[in-house]
């Protein structure tokens, strides 16, 4: 699965600390912490009819992540919303768009790891693109990656940070194997997530999903837990349970709900997107559109 370039994004404007720039115009200092060490936190937002679904939940997670990393000068939610509003207006976006919201530790006075070199507050970046849900609705193929998701004693997944090398390595393995994405296990060998999304399994009329131990506490994941039309269990899930599930699907802001049809060459259920997955996908889209926060 390779995302496609959308011609509507040829002249988009992005925001960096109060300035809107053309996509071809550089606007980030080489001394910024995100360049120096991936020292930043981020959120993915989706636009529905002029509103953003889960806006306040995303901003709360962004703030928790920034506070946990001891960022200073974190902008107020109202200031971030104003930046979102200005960026979407500059690009005439109301629907069918995805926003990458990034908050870095800021610009350093000289290169180095030490946060004491950051003396000018955070850098806020708003990148909005016209982008439909990115996954093929006919079903995804996954392969299990040899790369494990780190445990909380290594890097707590509740920190929604920009250092994505762990997931990128897993994605490279999926690409080499000819799969859409990689299923990643935790350090104990239980299922964690894919390289980009949370995972759910449908088994015996019930819904299963891994505990948020080696994966983030996803906004889309949480929505599915609340609106699912069948009983839901959050627990450790073995790899074999994914192989033998009736249905498997992924969740995420960028791709919404996407069914999985094979894992490691094994067909899931009947080898096609199942009825529970389709029902939850419809429920999610309706819920997101009805509850999007107008900005």
Tab-separated table of C-alpha atoms in Angstrom:
chain	number	residue	atom	x	y	z
A	1	UNK	CA	0.000	0.000	0.000
A	2	UNK	CA	1.587	3.219	-1.199
A	3	UNK	CA	-0.105	6.559	-0.639
A	4	UNK	CA	-0.770	8.504	-3.816
A	5	UNK	CA	0.086	12.150	-4.430
A	6	UNK	CA	-2.976	14.389	-4.689
A	7	UNK	CA	-2.650	17.203	-7.241
A	8	UNK	CA	-4.808	19.429	-5.026
A	9	UNK	CA	-1.789	19.708	-2.730
A	10	UNK	CA	0.484	21.278	-5.353
A	11	UNK	CA	0.199	24.776	-3.876
A	12	UNK	CA	-0.708	24.101	-0.266
A	13	UNK	CA	0.390	26.398	2.555
A	14	UNK	CA	1.786	25.151	5.848
A	15	UNK	CA	2.210	26.930	9.186
A	16	UNK	CA	5.372	27.364	11.246
A	17	UNK	CA	5.117	29.568	14.351
A	18	UNK	CA	2.776	32.178	12.930
A	19	UNK	CA	3.947	32.184	9.318
A	20	UNK	CA	2.174	30.499	6.403
A	21	UNK	CA	4.536	29.274	3.703
A	22	UNK	CA	4.202	27.577	0.317
A	23	UNK	CA	5.000	23.859	0.450
A	24	UNK	CA	8.183	24.494	-1.593
A	25	UNK	CA	9.405	27.227	0.755
A	26	UNK	CA	11.676	26.063	3.591
A	27	UNK	CA	10.533	27.229	7.000
A	28	UNK	CA	12.221	25.087	9.650
A	29	UNK	CA	15.578	25.902	11.228
A	30	UNK	CA	18.350	23.270	11.071
A	31	UNK	CA	18.763	24.053	14.778
A	32	UNK	CA	15.212	22.930	15.542
A	33	UNK	CA	14.998	20.013	17.967
A	34	UNK	CA	12.975	17.889	15.574
A	35	UNK	CA	15.890	18.073	13.114
A	36	UNK	CA	18.552	17.627	15.784
A	37	UNK	CA	17.084	14.554	17.451
A	38	UNK	CA	13.462	13.878	16.506
A	39	UNK	CA	12.616	15.753	19.702
A	40	UNK	CA	8.964	16.532	19.039
A	41	UNK	CA	5.420	15.279	19.560
A	42	UNK	CA	2.637	15.073	17.000
A	43	UNK	CA	-1.017	14.359	16.279
A	44	UNK	CA	-2.884	13.311	13.150
A	45	UNK	CA	-6.258	15.032	12.650
A	46	UNK	CA	-8.982	14.434	10.070
A	47	UNK	CA	-11.382	17.049	8.751
A	48	UNK	CA	-15.092	16.255	8.387
A	49	UNK	CA	-17.375	18.953	6.983
A	50	UNK	CA	-15.397	21.854	8.404
A	51	UNK	CA	-14.754	20.202	11.760
A	52	UNK	CA	-12.083	17.992	13.308
A	53	UNK	CA	-13.101	14.758	14.979
A	54	UNK	CA	-11.615	14.241	18.440
A	55	UNK	CA	-9.973	17.676	18.391
A	56	UNK	CA	-9.874	18.168	22.156
A	57	UNK	CA	-8.754	14.581	22.778
A	58	UNK	CA	-5.905	15.019	20.297
A	59	UNK	CA	-4.832	18.322	21.839
A	60	UNK	CA	-4.935	16.775	25.321
A	61	UNK	CA	-2.689	13.912	24.177
A	62	UNK	CA	-0.329	16.386	22.495
A	63	UNK	CA	-0.089	18.375	25.722
A	64	UNK	CA	0.437	15.270	27.882
A	65	UNK	CA	3.244	14.157	25.586
A	66	UNK	CA	4.896	17.584	25.585
A	67	UNK	CA	4.653	17.913	29.377
A	68	UNK	CA	6.085	14.422	29.893
A	69	UNK	CA	9.100	15.428	27.765
A	70	UNK	CA	9.532	18.648	29.795
A	71	UNK	CA	8.849	21.013	26.902
A	72	UNK	CA	8.741	24.679	27.872
A	73	UNK	CA	6.528	27.365	26.381
A	74	UNK	CA	3.831	24.939	25.235
A	75	UNK	CA	1.204	26.968	23.319
A	76	UNK	CA	-2.340	27.175	24.657
A	77	UNK	CA	-5.040	25.092	22.982
A	78	UNK	CA	-6.716	28.255	21.705
A	79	UNK	CA	-3.497	29.288	19.964
A	80	UNK	CA	-3.134	25.857	18.351
A	81	UNK	CA	-6.761	25.954	17.185
A	82	UNK	CA	-6.189	29.420	15.719
A	83	UNK	CA	-3.205	28.060	13.781
A	84	UNK	CA	-5.293	25.142	12.537
A	85	UNK	CA	-8.082	27.488	11.483
A	86	UNK	CA	-5.679	29.792	9.611
A	87	UNK	CA	-3.985	26.899	7.819
A	88	UNK	CA	-7.231	25.272	6.725
A	89	UNK	CA	-8.588	28.637	5.534
A	90	UNK	CA	-5.411	29.347	3.547
A	91	UNK	CA	-5.859	26.019	1.752
A	92	UNK	CA	-9.664	26.283	1.415
A	93	UNK	CA	-10.110	22.937	3.171
A	94	UNK	CA	-13.390	21.781	4.691
A	95	UNK	CA	-13.466	18.040	4.052
A	96	UNK	CA	-11.424	15.090	2.817
A	97	UNK	CA	-8.290	16.463	4.472
A	98	UNK	CA	-5.707	15.251	6.992
A	99	UNK	CA	-3.620	17.453	9.281
A	100	UNK	CA	-0.208	16.604	10.684
A	101	UNK	CA	0.160	18.717	13.835
A	102	UNK	CA	3.708	18.816	15.209
A	103	UNK	CA	5.077	20.492	18.317
A	104	UNK	CA	8.878	20.477	18.712
A	105	UNK	CA	10.975	21.436	21.715
A	106	UNK	CA	12.022	24.435	19.621
A	107	UNK	CA	15.183	25.974	18.212
A	108	UNK	CA	18.541	25.422	19.933
A	109	UNK	CA	21.194	28.096	20.313
A	110	UNK	CA	23.777	25.532	19.165
A	111	UNK	CA	23.703	21.891	18.121
A	112	UNK	CA	23.418	19.434	20.964
A	113	UNK	CA	21.161	17.073	22.855
A	114	UNK	CA	20.812	19.102	26.061
A	115	UNK	CA	17.319	20.687	26.407
A	116	UNK	CA	18.967	23.628	28.195
A	117	UNK	CA	20.102	24.722	24.723
A	118	UNK	CA	16.439	25.412	23.889
A	119	UNK	CA	15.715	28.974	24.969
A	120	UNK	CA	12.942	30.231	22.683
A	121	UNK	CA	9.989	27.948	23.399
A	122	UNK	CA	8.294	25.382	21.204
A	123	UNK	CA	7.910	25.312	17.438
A	124	UNK	CA	4.374	24.654	16.165
A	125	UNK	CA	3.991	23.152	12.680
A	126	UNK	CA	0.620	22.634	10.965
A	127	UNK	CA	0.689	20.631	7.727
A	128	UNK	CA	-2.734	20.091	6.158
A	129	UNK	CA	-3.219	18.013	3.001
A	130	UNK	CA	-6.140	16.932	0.898
A	131	UNK	CA	-6.069	13.233	1.671
A	132	UNK	CA	-8.808	10.618	1.637
A	133	UNK	CA	-8.495	7.624	4.007
A	134	UNK	CA	-5.330	5.976	2.785
A	135	UNK	CA	-6.086	2.243	2.992
A	136	UNK	CA	-7.588	0.026	0.306
A	137	UNK	CA	-11.087	-0.894	1.481
A	138	UNK	CA	-10.854	-4.277	-0.301
A	139	UNK	CA	-8.543	-5.520	2.460
A	140	UNK	CA	-4.961	-5.275	3.690
A	141	UNK	CA	-2.162	-7.822	3.893
A	142	UNK	CA	0.124	-7.887	6.931
A	143	UNK	CA	3.365	-9.652	7.792
A	144	UNK	CA	4.766	-10.009	11.275
A	145	UNK	CA	7.847	-7.848	11.735
A	146	UNK	CA	11.014	-8.975	13.475
A	147	UNK	CA	11.148	-5.461	14.960
A	148	UNK	CA	9.470	-5.328	18.378
A	149	UNK	CA	7.556	-2.420	19.842
A	150	UNK	CA	9.431	-1.090	22.891
A	151	UNK	CA	8.042	-1.639	26.363
A	152	UNK	CA	7.241	1.295	28.677
A	153	UNK	CA	10.541	0.794	30.503
A	154	UNK	CA	12.320	1.614	27.209
A	155	UNK	CA	10.076	4.350	25.789
A	156	UNK	CA	6.544	4.797	27.057
A	157	UNK	CA	4.091	4.643	24.105
A	158	UNK	CA	1.848	7.152	25.872
A	159	UNK	CA	4.371	9.745	24.702
A	160	UNK	CA	3.237	10.386	21.125
A	161	UNK	CA	6.714	11.300	19.915
A	162	UNK	CA	8.243	11.894	16.496
A	163	UNK	CA	10.938	9.252	16.725
A	164	UNK	CA	9.303	6.700	14.431
A	165	UNK	CA	12.375	4.697	13.390
A	166	UNK	CA	11.075	1.603	15.169
A	167	UNK	CA	7.923	1.630	13.028
A	168	UNK	CA	9.792	2.656	9.860
A	169	UNK	CA	12.051	-0.394	10.175
A	170	UNK	CA	8.958	-2.576	10.463
A	171	UNK	CA	7.422	-0.874	7.421
A	172	UNK	CA	10.587	-1.589	5.416
A	173	UNK	CA	10.188	-5.283	6.240
A	174	UNK	CA	6.570	-5.155	5.061
A	175	UNK	CA	7.609	-3.453	1.823
A	176	UNK	CA	10.266	-6.088	1.130
A	177	UNK	CA	7.707	-8.843	1.783
A	178	UNK	CA	5.188	-7.219	-0.566
A	179	UNK	CA	2.672	-6.620	2.239
A	180	UNK	CA	0.697	-3.475	2.997
A	181	UNK	CA	1.901	-3.089	6.582
A	182	UNK	CA	3.664	-4.935	9.387
A	183	UNK	CA	2.128	-6.479	12.482
A	184	UNK	CA	4.405	-5.705	15.424
A	185	UNK	CA	4.716	-7.698	18.644
A	186	UNK	CA	5.721	-6.445	22.071
A	187	UNK	CA	8.809	-7.585	23.980
A	188	UNK	CA	6.829	-10.521	25.427
A	189	UNK	CA	5.662	-11.781	22.030
A	190	UNK	CA	2.069	-10.554	22.252
A	191	UNK	CA	0.477	-8.482	19.497
A	192	UNK	CA	1.019	-4.726	19.916
A	193	UNK	CA	-0.097	-2.892	16.752
A	194	UNK	CA	0.913	-2.433	13.133
A	195	UNK	CA	3.654	-0.013	12.167
A	196	UNK	CA	0.986	2.698	11.786
A	197	UNK	CA	-2.348	1.588	13.277
A	198	UNK	CA	-4.059	-0.220	16.120
A	199	UNK	CA	-5.370	-3.743	15.609
A	200	UNK	CA	-8.692	-5.394	16.437
A	201	UNK	CA	-9.825	-8.990	15.974
A	202	UNK	CA	-13.370	-10.321	15.728
A	203	UNK	CA	-13.682	-13.767	17.286
A	204	UNK	CA	-16.837	-15.639	18.240
A	205	UNK	CA	-18.981	-12.529	17.890
A	206	UNK	CA	-16.763	-10.495	20.208
A	207	UNK	CA	-14.107	-7.850	19.641
A	208	UNK	CA	-10.554	-8.186	20.935
A	209	UNK	CA	-7.776	-5.588	21.003
A	210	UNK	CA	-4.346	-5.485	22.677
A	211	UNK	CA	-3.793	-3.570	25.872
A	212	UNK	CA	-2.081	-0.212	25.413
A	213	UNK	CA	1.217	-1.429	26.841
A	214	UNK	CA	3.445	-1.275	23.762
A	215	UNK	CA	1.148	0.856	21.626
A	216	UNK	CA	-0.300	4.369	22.027
A	217	UNK	CA	-3.729	5.040	23.482
A	218	UNK	CA	-5.322	5.812	20.128
A	219	UNK	CA	-8.213	8.235	19.636
A	220	UNK	CA	-9.770	6.100	16.881
A	221	UNK	CA	-9.144	2.972	18.967
A	222	UNK	CA	-10.961	4.545	21.906
A	223	UNK	CA	-13.905	5.485	19.681
A	224	UNK	CA	-14.250	1.905	18.445
A	225	UNK	CA	-14.179	0.667	22.035
A	226	UNK	CA	-17.145	2.964	22.778
A	227	UNK	CA	-19.305	2.477	19.675
A	228	UNK	CA	-18.692	-1.196	18.876
A	229	UNK	CA	-21.977	-3.105	18.415
A	230	UNK	CA	-20.499	-6.271	19.982
A	231	UNK	CA	-18.793	-7.011	23.335
A	232	UNK	CA	-15.192	-5.773	23.523
A	233	UNK	CA	-12.285	-7.263	25.473
A	234	UNK	CA	-8.956	-5.449	25.974
A	235	UNK	CA	-6.273	-7.988	26.864
A	236	UNK	CA	-3.035	-9.612	25.757
A	237	UNK	CA	-3.528	-11.224	22.352
A	238	UNK	CA	-1.338	-14.001	20.984
A	239	UNK	CA	-0.199	-14.014	17.361
A	240	UNK	CA	-2.103	-17.241	16.698
A	241	UNK	CA	-5.344	-15.549	17.787
A	242	UNK	CA	-4.954	-13.084	14.941
A	243	UNK	CA	-4.376	-15.927	12.473
A	244	UNK	CA	-7.523	-17.752	13.582
A	245	UNK	CA	-9.824	-14.729	14.046
A	246	UNK	CA	-13.046	-14.409	12.056
A	247	UNK	CA	-12.073	-10.866	11.074
A	248	UNK	CA	-9.198	-8.446	11.702
A	249	UNK	CA	-9.142	-4.699	11.129
A	250	UNK	CA	-6.904	-1.683	11.721
A	251	UNK	CA	-7.873	1.686	13.163
A	252	UNK	CA	-6.293	5.121	12.823
A	253	UNK	CA	-7.073	8.738	12.041
A	254	UNK	CA	-5.415	8.680	8.628
A	255	UNK	CA	-7.069	5.460	7.450
A	256	UNK	CA	-10.185	5.229	9.674
A	257	UNK	CA	-11.242	1.540	9.734
A	258	UNK	CA	-9.546	-0.882	7.324
A	259	UNK	CA	-10.079	-4.636	7.098
A	260	UNK	CA	-7.204	-7.124	7.034
A	261	UNK	CA	-7.561	-10.174	4.772
A	262	UNK	CA	-4.243	-11.992	5.255
A	263	UNK	CA	-1.501	-12.123	7.919
A	264	UNK	CA	1.762	-13.928	7.146
A	265	UNK	CA	0.118	-15.556	4.128
A	266	UNK	CA	-2.780	-16.928	6.161
A	267	UNK	CA	-6.280	-15.866	5.058
A	268	UNK	CA	-8.288	-14.257	7.865
A	269	UNK	CA	-11.762	-15.771	8.091
A	270	UNK	CA	-13.088	-16.031	4.553
A	271	UNK	CA	-10.194	-13.989	3.193
A	272	UNK	CA	-12.243	-10.853	2.652
A	273	UNK	CA	-13.382	-7.860	4.664
A	274	UNK	CA	-16.028	-9.154	7.060
A	275	UNK	CA	-19.474	-7.850	8.056
A	276	UNK	CA	-18.513	-6.658	11.553
A	277	UNK	CA	-15.597	-4.682	10.119
A	278	UNK	CA	-17.853	-3.062	7.533
A	279	UNK	CA	-20.473	-2.241	10.165
A	280	UNK	CA	-17.917	-0.657	12.497
A	281	UNK	CA	-16.419	1.318	9.593
A	282	UNK	CA	-19.841	2.771	8.768
A	283	UNK	CA	-20.569	3.505	12.436
A	284	UNK	CA	-17.221	5.207	12.852
A	285	UNK	CA	-17.567	7.455	9.802
A	286	UNK	CA	-21.063	8.510	10.859
A	287	UNK	CA	-19.931	9.125	14.444
A	288	UNK	CA	-16.853	11.121	13.385
A	289	UNK	CA	-18.847	13.316	11.013
A	290	UNK	CA	-21.620	13.912	13.550
A	291	UNK	CA	-19.203	14.757	16.375
A	292	UNK	CA	-16.518	16.746	14.548
A	293	UNK	CA	-15.631	19.981	16.378
A	294	UNK	CA	-16.221	22.985	14.140
A	295	UNK	CA	-13.231	25.301	14.056
